[in-house]
Each structure stands twice: as C-alpha cells, then as structure tokens.
XYZ file of C-alpha atoms in Angstrom:
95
model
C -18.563 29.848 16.234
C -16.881 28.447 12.970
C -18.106 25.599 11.178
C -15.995 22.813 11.116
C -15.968 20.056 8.270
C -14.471 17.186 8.225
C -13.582 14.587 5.658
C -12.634 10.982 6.831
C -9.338 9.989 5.052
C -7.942 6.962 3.652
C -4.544 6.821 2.232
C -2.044 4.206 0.891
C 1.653 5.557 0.848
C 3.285 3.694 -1.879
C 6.625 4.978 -2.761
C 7.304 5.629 -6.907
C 4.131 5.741 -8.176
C 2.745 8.698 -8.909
C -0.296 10.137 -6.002
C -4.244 9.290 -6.922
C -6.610 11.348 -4.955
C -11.017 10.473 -4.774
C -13.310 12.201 -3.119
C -16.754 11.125 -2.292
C -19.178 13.026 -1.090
C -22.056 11.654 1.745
C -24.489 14.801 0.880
C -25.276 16.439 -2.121
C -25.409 19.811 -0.018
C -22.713 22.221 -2.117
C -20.327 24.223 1.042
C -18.362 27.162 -0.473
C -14.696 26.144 -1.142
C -12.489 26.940 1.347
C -8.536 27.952 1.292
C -6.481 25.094 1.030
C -3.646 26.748 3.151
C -6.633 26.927 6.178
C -7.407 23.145 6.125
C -6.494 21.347 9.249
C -4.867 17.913 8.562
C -5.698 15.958 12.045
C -3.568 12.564 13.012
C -7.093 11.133 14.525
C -10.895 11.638 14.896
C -11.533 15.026 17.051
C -13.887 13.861 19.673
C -13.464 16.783 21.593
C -15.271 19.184 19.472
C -18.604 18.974 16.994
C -18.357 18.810 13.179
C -20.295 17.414 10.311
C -18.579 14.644 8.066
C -19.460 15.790 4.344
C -17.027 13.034 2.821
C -14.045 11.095 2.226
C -10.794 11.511 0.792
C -8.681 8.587 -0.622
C -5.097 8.763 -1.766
C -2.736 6.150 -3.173
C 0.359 5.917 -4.018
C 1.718 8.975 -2.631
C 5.693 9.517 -2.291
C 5.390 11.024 1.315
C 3.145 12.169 3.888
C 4.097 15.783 2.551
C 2.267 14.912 -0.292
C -0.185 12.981 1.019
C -1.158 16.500 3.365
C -1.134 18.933 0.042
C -3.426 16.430 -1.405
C -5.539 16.357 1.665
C -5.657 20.008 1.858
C -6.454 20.523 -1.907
C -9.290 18.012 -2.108
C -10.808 18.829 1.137
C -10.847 22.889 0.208
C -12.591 22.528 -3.221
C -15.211 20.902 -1.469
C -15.543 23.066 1.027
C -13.686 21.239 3.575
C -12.323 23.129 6.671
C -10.331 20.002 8.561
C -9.343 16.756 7.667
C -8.703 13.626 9.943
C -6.795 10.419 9.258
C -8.500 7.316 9.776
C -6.531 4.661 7.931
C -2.780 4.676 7.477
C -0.786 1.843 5.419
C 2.178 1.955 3.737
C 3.538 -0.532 0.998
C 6.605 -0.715 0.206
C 7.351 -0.515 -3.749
C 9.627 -3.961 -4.544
C-alpha cells in the first residue's frame, strides 16, 4: 500500500499581491521528495483513509486558487509530501 502524507494547509487569497508560501515541519524525519505533478490537493480532511501529518503549508496573498494549488503542490513535494488537504480558507479582498 502507498504511503500517504499529508500537510494541513492554511491559505489567505488576497488578490494583487504577490503569493508567500511557509512550510513547517512537525518531525525532523527527512521523506524523499516527491513529484509535484503527483500531489493530491484535497478540499477537506480525508477521514476515510490513514496518513501521517508531517506539516503545514501556509500561503498568502495568492491571485487565485490556481495558484494557491501549484504552490501547494510545490511545497508539499520538496518535502516529501504525497497529498495535501485544506483546512482554512479566507479570502480578503484587496481595497
């Protein structure tokens, strides 16, 4: 069976302002990085299938959600990631 890691993400769409992407990381265990084309960007928690949280992804001030995914994706794979779920969603309007 495949491994499946998840990161718990945070993300504040903010529109012209250029994306900012952090990643923290709750174990200093090192996973091999991982394609960033194979991540799986999930709308909510999967509770219908194990995984292992290895850390969190925050992006702000992204211009769309297309963005927000390819940032998801990128951050996620260098770390080894092989899934990603949303768990926070807000959007600000730029005035």
């Amino acid at each position: 069976m495949r491994r499946l890691i998840f990161f718990i993400i945070f993300f504040v769409l903010c529109v012209s302002c250029g994306p900012r992407a952090e990643i923290q990381m709750y174990t200093e265990r090192q996973f091999p990085p991982t394609l960033p084309s194979s991540v799986q960007v999930l709308e909510q928690k999967p509770f219908e299938r194990k995984f292992k949280e290895i850390g969190e992804v925050r992006v702000e001030f992204a211009q769309s959600m297309t963005d927000v995914r390819r940032i998801f994706r990128q951050k996620a794979s260098g770390a080894g990631g092989d899934a990603v779920y949303i768990l926070n969603r807000e959007y600000i309007p730029r005035v």
